[in-house]
XYZ file of C-alpha atoms in Angstrom:
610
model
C 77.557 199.681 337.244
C 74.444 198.954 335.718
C 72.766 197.412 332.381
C 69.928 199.626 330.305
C 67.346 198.054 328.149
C 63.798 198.902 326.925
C 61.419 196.121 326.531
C 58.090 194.509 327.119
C 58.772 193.896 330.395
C 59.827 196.956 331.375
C 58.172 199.390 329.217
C 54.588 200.076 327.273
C 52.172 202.581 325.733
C 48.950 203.113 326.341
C 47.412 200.917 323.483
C 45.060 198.130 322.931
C 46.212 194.685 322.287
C 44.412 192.921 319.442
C 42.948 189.353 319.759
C 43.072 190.213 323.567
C 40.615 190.529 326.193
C 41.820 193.965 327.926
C 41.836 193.129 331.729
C 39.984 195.922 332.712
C 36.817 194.526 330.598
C 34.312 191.987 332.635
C 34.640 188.169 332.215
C 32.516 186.236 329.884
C 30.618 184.471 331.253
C 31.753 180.580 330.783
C 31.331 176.733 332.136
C 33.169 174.280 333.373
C 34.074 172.640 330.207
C 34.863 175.743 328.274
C 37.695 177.697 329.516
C 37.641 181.823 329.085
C 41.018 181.387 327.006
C 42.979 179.190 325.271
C 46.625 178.687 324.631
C 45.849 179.673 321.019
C 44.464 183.074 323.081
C 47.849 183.474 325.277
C 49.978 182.640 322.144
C 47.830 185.880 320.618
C 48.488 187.817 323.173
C 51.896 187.324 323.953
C 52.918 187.745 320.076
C 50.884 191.177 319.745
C 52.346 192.708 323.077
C 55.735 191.691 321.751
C 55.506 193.645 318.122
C 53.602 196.591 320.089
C 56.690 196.941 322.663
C 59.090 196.870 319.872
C 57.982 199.677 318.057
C 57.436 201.767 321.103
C 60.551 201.050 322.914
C 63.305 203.481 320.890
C 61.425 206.872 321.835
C 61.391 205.382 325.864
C 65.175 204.434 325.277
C 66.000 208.055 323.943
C 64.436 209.957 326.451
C 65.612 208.341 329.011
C 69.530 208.521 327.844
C 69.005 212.243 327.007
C 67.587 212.464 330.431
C 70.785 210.597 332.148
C 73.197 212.580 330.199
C 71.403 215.901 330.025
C 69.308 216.457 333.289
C 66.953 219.559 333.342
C 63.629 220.707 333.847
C 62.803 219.408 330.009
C 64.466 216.061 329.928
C 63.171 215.761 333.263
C 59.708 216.435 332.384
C 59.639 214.321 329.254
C 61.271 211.388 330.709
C 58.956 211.162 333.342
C 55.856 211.741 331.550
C 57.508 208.701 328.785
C 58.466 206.587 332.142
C 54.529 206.651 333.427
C 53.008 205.836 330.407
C 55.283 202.950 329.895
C 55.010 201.979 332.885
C 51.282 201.603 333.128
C 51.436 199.689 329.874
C 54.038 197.503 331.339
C 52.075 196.737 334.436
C 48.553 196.491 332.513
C 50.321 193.686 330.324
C 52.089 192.170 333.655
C 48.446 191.958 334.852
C 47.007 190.415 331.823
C 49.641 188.182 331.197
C 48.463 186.827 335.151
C 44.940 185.822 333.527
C 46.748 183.155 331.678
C 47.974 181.378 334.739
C 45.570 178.370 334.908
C 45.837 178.325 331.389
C 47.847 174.899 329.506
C 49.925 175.862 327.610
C 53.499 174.687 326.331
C 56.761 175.302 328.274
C 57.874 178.244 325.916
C 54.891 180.421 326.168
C 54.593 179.611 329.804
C 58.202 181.219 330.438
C 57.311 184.235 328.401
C 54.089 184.403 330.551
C 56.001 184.450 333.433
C 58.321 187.001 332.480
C 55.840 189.634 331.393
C 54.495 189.209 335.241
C 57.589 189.040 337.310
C 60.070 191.713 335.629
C 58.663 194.883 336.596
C 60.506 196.401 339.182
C 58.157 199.560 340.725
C 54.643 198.204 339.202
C 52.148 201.231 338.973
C 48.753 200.695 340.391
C 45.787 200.778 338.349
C 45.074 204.110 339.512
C 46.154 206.908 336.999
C 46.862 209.380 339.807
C 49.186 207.213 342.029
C 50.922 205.948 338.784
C 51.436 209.271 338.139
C 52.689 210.115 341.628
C 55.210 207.139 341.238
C 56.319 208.449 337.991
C 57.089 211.584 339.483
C 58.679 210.397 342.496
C 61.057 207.629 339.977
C 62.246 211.027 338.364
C 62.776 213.367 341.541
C 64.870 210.777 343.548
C 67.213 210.446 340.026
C 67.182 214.038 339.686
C 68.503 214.205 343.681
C 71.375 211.842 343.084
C 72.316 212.865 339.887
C 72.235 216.524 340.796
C 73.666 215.928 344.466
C 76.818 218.094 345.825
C 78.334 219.122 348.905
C 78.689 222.495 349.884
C 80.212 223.479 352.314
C 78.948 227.167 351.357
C 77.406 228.902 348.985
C 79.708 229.098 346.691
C 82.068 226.159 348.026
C 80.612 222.837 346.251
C 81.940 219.922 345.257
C 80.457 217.117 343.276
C 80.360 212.965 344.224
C 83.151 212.369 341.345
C 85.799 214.902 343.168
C 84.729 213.920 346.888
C 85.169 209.979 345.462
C 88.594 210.774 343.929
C 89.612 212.359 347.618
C 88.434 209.508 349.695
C 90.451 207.737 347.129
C 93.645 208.640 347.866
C 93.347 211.245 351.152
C 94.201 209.584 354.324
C 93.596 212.889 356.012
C 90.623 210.994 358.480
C 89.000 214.535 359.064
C 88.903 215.630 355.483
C 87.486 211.422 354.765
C 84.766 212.227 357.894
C 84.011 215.862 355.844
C 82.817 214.580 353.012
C 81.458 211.230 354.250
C 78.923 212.749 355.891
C 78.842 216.045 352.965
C 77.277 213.289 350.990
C 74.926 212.098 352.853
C 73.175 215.136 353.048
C 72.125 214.657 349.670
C 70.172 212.006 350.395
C 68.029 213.116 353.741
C 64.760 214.865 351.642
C 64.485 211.564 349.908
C 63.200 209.523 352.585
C 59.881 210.762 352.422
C 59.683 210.017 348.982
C 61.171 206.441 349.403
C 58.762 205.672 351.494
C 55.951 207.269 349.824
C 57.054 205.529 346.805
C 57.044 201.762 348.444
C 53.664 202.279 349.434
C 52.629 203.064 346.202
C 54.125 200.157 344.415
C 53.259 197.447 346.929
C 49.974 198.301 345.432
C 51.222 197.937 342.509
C 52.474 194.568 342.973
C 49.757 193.430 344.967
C 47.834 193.976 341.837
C 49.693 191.154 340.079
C 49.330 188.606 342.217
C 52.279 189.280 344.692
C 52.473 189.996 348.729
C 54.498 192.752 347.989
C 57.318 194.380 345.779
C 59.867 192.445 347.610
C 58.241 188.796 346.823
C 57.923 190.186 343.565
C 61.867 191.001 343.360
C 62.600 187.730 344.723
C 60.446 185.653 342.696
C 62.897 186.126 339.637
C 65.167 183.633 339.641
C 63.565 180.521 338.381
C 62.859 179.362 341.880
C 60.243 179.942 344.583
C 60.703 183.277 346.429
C 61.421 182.382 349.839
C 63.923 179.354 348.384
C 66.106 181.983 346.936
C 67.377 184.104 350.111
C 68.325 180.548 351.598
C 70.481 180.160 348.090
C 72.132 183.079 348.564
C 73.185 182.593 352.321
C 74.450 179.322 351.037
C 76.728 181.190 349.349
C 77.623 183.399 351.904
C 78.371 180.710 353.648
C 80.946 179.423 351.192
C 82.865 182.882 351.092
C 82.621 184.265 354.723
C 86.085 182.501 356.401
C 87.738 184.389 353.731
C 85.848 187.715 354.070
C 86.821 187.257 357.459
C 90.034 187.140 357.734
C 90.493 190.013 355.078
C 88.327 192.336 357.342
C 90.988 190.994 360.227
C 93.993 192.169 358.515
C 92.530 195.246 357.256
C 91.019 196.410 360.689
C 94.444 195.879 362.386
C 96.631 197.505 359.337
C 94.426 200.464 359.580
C 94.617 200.850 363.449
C 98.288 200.657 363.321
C 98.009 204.204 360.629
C 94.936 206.154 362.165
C 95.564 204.678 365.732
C 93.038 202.397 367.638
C 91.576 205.368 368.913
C 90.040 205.882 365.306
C 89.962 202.160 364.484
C 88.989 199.939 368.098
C 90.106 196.542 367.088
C 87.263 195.212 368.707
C 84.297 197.125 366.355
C 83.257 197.074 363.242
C 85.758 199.337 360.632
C 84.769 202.767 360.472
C 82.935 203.560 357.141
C 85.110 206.498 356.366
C 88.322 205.082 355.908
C 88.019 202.590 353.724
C 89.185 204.231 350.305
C 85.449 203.980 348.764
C 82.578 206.393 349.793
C 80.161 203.364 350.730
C 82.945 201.136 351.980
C 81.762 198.549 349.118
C 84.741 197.574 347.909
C 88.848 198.386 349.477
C 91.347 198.333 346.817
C 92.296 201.939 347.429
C 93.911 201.178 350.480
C 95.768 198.914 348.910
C 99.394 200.622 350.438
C 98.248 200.735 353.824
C 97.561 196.691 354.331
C 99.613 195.062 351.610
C 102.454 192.651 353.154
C 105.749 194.086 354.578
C 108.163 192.428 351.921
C 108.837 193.765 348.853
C 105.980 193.010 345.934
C 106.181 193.776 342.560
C 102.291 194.536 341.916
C 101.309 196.370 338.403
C 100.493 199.864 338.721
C 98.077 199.843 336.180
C 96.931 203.552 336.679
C 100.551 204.980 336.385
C 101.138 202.912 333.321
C 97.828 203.899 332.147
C 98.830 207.767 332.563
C 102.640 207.426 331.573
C 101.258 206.013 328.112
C 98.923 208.643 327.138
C 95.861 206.672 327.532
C 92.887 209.354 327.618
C 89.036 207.674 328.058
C 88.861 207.156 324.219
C 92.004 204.878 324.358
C 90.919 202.945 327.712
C 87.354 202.126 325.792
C 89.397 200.751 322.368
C 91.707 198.684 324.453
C 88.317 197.374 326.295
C 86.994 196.539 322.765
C 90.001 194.760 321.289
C 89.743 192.030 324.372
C 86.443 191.256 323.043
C 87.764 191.262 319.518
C 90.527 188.737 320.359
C 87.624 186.272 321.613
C 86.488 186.451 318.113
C 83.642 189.254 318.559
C 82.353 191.922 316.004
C 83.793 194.986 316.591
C 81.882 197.617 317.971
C 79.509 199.897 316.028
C 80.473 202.919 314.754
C 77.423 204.602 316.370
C 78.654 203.232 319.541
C 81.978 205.786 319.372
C 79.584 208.820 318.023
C 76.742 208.147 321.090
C 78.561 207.098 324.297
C 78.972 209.079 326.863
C 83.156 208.993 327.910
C 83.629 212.000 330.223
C 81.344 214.022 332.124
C 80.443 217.296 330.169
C 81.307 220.890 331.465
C 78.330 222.851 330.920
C 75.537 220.291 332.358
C 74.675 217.963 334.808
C 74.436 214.354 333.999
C 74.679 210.338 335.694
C 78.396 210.111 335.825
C 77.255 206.161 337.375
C 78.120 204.087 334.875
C 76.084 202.193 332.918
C 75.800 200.226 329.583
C 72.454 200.863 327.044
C 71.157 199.040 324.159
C 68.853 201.919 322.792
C 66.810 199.790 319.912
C 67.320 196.519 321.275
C 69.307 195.585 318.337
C 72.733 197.692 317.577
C 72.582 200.899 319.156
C 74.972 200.434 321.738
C 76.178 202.536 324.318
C 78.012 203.639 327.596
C 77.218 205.958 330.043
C 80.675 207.104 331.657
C 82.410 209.828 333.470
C 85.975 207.851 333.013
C 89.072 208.492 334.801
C 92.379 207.478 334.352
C 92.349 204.592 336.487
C 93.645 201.002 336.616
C 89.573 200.599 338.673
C 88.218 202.295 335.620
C 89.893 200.270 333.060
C 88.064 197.075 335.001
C 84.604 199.250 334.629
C 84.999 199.923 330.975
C 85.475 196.130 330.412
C 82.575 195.165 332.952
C 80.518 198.164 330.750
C 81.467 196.378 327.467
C 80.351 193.150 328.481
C 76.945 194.208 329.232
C 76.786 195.350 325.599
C 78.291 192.470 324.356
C 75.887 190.206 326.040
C 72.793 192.447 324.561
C 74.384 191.968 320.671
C 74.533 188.032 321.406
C 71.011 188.086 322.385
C 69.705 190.773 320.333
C 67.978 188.015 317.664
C 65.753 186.342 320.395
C 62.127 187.316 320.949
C 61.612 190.433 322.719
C 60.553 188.883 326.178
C 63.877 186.837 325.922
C 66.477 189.737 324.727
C 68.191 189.577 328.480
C 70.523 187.776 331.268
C 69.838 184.415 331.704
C 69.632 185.600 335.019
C 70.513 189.364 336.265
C 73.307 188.793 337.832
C 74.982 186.846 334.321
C 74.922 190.338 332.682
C 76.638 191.995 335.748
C 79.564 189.078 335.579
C 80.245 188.890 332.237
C 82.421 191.931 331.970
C 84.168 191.181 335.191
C 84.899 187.694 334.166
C 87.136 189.910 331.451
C 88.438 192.127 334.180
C 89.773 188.791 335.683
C 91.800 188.179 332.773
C 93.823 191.414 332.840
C 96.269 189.811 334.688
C 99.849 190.415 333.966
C 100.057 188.367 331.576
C 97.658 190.253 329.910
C 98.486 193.959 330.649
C 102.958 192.639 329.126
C 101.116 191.713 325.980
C 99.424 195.229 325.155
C 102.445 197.009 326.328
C 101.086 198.248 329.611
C 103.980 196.105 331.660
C 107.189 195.052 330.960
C 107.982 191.948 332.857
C 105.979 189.740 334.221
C 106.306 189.661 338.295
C 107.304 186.456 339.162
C 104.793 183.688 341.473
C 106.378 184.973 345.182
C 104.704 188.021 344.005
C 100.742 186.220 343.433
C 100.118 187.405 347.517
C 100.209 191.002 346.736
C 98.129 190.895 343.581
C 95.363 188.815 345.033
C 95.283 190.832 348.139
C 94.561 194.074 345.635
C 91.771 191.560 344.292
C 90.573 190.612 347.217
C 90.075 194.342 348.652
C 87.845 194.785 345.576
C 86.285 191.277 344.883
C 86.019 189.599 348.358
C 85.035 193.026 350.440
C 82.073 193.606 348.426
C 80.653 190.366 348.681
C 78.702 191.394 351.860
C 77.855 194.903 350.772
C 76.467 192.968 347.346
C 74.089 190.801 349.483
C 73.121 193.363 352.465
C 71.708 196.021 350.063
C 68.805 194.106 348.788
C 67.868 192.526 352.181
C 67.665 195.851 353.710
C 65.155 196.074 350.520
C 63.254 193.749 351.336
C 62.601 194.202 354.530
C 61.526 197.850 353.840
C 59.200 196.747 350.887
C 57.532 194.011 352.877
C 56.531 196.403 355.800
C 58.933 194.783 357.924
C 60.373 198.198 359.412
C 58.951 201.632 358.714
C 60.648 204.939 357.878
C 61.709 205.890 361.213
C 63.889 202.596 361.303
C 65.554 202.971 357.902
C 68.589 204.018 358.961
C 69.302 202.037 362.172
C 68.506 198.572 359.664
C 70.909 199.997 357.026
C 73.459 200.058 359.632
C 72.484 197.005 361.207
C 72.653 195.043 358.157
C 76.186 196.839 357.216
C 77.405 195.916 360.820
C 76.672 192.465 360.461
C 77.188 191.506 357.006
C 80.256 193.723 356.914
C 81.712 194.501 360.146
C 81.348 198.502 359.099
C 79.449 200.926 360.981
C 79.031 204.436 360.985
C 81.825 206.812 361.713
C 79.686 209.237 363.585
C 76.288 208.549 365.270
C 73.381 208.947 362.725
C 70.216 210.779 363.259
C 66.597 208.868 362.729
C 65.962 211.504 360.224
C 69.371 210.220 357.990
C 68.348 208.468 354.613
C 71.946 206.906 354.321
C 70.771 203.889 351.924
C 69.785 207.072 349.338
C 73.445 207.725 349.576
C 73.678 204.884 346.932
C 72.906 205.253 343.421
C 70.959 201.908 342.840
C 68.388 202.709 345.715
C 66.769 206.062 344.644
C 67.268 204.515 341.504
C 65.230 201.364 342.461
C 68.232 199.071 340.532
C 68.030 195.705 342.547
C 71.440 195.129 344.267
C 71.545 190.918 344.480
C 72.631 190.553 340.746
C 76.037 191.947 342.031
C 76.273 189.578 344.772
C 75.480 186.618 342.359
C 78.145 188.566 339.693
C 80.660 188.282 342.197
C 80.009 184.612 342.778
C 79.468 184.090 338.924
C 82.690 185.638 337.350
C 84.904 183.287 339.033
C 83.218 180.244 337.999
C 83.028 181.512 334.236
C 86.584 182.186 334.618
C 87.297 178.798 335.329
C 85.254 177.262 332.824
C 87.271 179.943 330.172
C 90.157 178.861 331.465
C 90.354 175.315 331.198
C 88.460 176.034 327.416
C 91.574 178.198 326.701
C 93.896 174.910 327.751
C 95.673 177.249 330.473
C 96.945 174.871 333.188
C 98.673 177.721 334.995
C 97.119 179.083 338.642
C 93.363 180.286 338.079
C 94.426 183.958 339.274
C 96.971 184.016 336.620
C 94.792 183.005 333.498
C 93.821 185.237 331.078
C 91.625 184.115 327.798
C 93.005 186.942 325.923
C 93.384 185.644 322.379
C 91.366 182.407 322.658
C 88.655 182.467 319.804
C 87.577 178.882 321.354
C 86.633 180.698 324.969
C 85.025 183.283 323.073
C 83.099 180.657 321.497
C 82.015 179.054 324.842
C 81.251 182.159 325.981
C 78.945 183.401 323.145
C 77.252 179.819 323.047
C 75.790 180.506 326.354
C 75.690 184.452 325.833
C 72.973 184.133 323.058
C 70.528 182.060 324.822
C 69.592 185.546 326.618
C 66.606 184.447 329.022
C 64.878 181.802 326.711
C 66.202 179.287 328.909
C 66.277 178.959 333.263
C 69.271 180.494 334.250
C 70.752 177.172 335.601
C 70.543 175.765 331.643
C 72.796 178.622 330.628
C 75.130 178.311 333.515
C 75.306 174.311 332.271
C 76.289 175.044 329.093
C 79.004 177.428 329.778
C 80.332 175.035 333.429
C 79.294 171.816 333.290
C 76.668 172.279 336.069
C 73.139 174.179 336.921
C 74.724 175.061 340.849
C 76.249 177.990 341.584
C 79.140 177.947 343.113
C 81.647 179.798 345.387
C 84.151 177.278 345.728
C 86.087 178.428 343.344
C 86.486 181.652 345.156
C 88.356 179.636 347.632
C 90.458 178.006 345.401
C 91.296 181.045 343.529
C 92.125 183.031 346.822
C 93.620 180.224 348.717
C 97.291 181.455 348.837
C 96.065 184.306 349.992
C 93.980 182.875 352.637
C 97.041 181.034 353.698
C 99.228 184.482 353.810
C 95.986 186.096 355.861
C 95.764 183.626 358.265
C 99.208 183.584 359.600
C 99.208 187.547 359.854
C 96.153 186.948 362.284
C 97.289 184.263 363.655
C 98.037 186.929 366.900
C 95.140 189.326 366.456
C 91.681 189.378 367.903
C 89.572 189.192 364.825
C 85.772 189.592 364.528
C 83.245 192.571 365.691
């Protein structure tokens, strides 16, 4: 899942800024007592960059889309040649934006400052021909992934949607092993280029001021880069008794099917068998670990398919949630541009993802849907990235984004939390609503999606990080991925893996070079927006039964803090929606605690931990 916009900060031309000194130009010379620029200078330079950016960005925006939904030698070629230029303007803007650092200035124009220099994500280097070389290397790791099969012969392939729908719903643990490790084949020729591509843009960010790309990553979040990993293993903390003791259950539920054999109860779970093809999240196991007594749980899919819902339908129903918060309906365009299903006669990015092509109203989403209760949650998580870019879309450029990156990943689930039952009797999709004995069933399908990607959210990025700072080099890839998985997640491998494996390019976001800790923070986010929605909405009932569906007043809480984009700290958006500037994972526990209560006493024989 993933959020597309074109800006200043992430795009430019090559073109000279007026009332500017270009970087690349010699100092003049100066004194003490007259300073090279002014604020009236940075106030200049900021505004002109800004109306620059905004007429270049639509071209950038349309390549790239035809690119992700039309890959080919052409859109390949264009895209990248679009995504270097852009990217050096980006970065030579980034770098001039740095000259204003010692410069006073007021706390507005200070923030956009800021911004300019901290939100690339792969900064070029000053040198044309490793620019270049990144700009290639950006569009051959896409064009791996997105063109990626398995084949078991020549003429015997099959593509990451199928093999994802099979490790789905297969329990056949050879098949699951098959095309486990069929994927990851895909990803092996792209170490090099990972690595090639790191070294390049630690250059790049060195350029700017930083250590490396991953200070520059973690410097993002309106707090001092090394304070922010200790933030987010505080709220680790907060979550892992739960994570816990919902690996416990599943490791023992899934050694009584496959046999301990398959699944030691002493070891982390095998990889394989875990329903999703990166073992991020578990809710397609669902029947082989929910509880022994009867529960009435929702069968979303089924009702989805017995109804005649096709992707079209899914995406409407999506919409009208917003529209019973009191939001504008979609844009026509949005229904004539989108991409719903994945196309016969090309390849294309089935990943989802959510655009804003002009920064203003062209809205979009990139989809290759499936009948699915999980892919009626994506559509809404899709939507509420484009709903957050409309409530923003009147700030300045620099501030048209998430408060912080992980607000516009937890917006859309905070939606998805809503279709409860509650929700899903009113549009028709349920008859009766299952009764409160029932609640351990439901949150134990939340949980195996929610709660078991927690760890895979955080683990991704500091495997990152490590890479990017030089802390391990390409020979040790692998053995940290799996490292990191084992500990974080209690997963490992299901097979030994070769040196020579790339298995973190299995994932879309890392040849992709999409940071991975604004899903961690979503998943901590969405519950504490759900709250504050809730008790908004006036519903006193049990938080995992709430749903804001139909309460114009959440939707106007929500929007209040939704259109202040990034012109304020993230914590002063988070304030206005909750009451307080700390994030929070407590409310997690609450939400989860009958099922924590339910876990525990399954365990309560069972050796638990790796």
């Amino acid at each position: 899942m993933k959020m597309t916009r074109f800006s200043l900060v992430s795009l430019g031309l090559v073109a000279a800024l007026s009332g500017c000194q270009p970087a690349s130009e010699p100092p003049q010379e100066t004194t003490e007592t007259t300073p090279m620029y002014t604020a009236k200078d940075a106030a200049m330079f900021v505004e002109s960059a800004q109306r620059e950016m905004e007429k270049m960005q639509v071209p950038a925006a349309k390549a790239a889309w035809l690119y992700a939904t039309n890959i080919n030698e052409d859109t390949a070629t264009v895209n990248a040649y679009i995504s270097e230029l852009y990217a050096n303007r980006a970065s030579e803007l980034a770098k001039q934006a740095a000259e204003f650092n010692d410069v006073e200035v007021d706390a507005d124009l200070r923030r956009k400052l800021d911004l300019m220099r901290t939100s690339l994500t792969m900064p070029p280097p000053a040198s044309p021909m490793k620019s270049e070389r990144l700009a290639q290397i950006s569009s051959e790791l896409d064009g791996m992934y997105g063109k990626g099969k398995y084949c078991r012969s020549e003429g015997d392939c099959i593509g990451l949607v199928d093999m994802s729908a099979e490790m789905a719903t297969s329990r056949d643990a050879d098949l699951l092993l098959e095309y486990w490790q069929g994927w990851r084949e895909v990803s092996v020729p792209m170490k090099d280029l990972y690595a090639e591509q790191v070294v390049i843009a630690n250059e790049g960010a060195a350029e700017l001021g930083f250590a490396n790309v991953s200070e520059l990553w973690r410097s993002k979040y309106d707090m001092p880069a090394d304070d922010f990993p200790v933030e987010l293993d505080r709220l680790w903390g907060q979550v892992k008794p739960l994570y816990d003791a919902l690996h416990c259950h599943v490791r023992a539920e899934l050694g009584g099917y496959y046999g301990e054999d398959i699944v030691p109860q002493d070891k982390p779970i095998p990889a394989h068998l875990l329903g999703n093809m990166w073992a991020q999240s578990w809710g397609n196991i669902y029947d082989l670990v929910k509880p022994d007594e009867p529960m009435e749980v929702p069968d979303v899919t089924g009702a989805l398919r017995d109804q005649d819902y096709d992707e079209i339908k899914m995406v409407k129903q999506a919409e009208s949630f917003f529209s019973s918060l009191g939001f504008e309906q979609l844009p026509e365009t949005f229904w004539e541009r989108s991409q719903f299903s994945k196309p016969a006669d090309r390849d294309v990015q089935c990943h989802a993802s959510a655009w804003n092509v002009d920064d203003k109203d062209d809205l979009r989403i990139k989809m290759c849907i499936q009948i699915t209760g999980e892919e009626f949650n994506v559509i809404h998580h899709e939507l509420g990235h484009n709903y957050y870019q409309r409530a923003y879309n009147q700030e300045p450029l620099l501030y048209r984004g998430s408060a912080n990156d992980g607000f516009h990943e937890a917006i859309g689930d905070t939606i998805a939390l809503s279709i409860t039952p509650k929700y899903l009797k009113e549009i028709g999709l349920i008859d009766e609503i299952p009764d409160p004995s029932n609640d351990v069933g439901m949150l134990l399908q939340t949980a195996l999606d929610k709660i078991a990607f927690i760890p895979f959210g955080l683990m991704v990025d500091q495997w990152r990080w490590k890479v990017m700072a030089g802390e391990v080099g390409p020979d040790e890839y692998n053995e940290l991925w799996w490292n990191l998985r084992e500990k974080y997640q209690g997963v490992m491998a299901p097979v030994d893996r070769n040196a020579n494996a790339f298995d973190p390019g299995a994932k879309y976001h890392v040849p992709a070079n999409v940071p991975y800790t604004r899903y961690f923070l979503a998943h901590i986010l969405q519950f504490q927006f759900h709250k504050a929605l809730c008790d908004v909405a006036g519903d006193e009932g049990p938080l995992n039964r709430c749903s804001i569906y139909g309460s114009e007043e959440a939707g106007e809480a929500l929007n209040a803090m939704l259109e202040m984009g990034q012109s304020k700290p993230w914590q002063e958006a988070l304030q206005t929606l909750t009451g307080t500037d700390k994030m929070d994972a407590s409310t997690i526990v609450n939400y989860f605690q009958p099922l924590k209560t339910w876990l525990d006493e399954q365990n309560k024989d069972r050796q638990c931990g790796w």
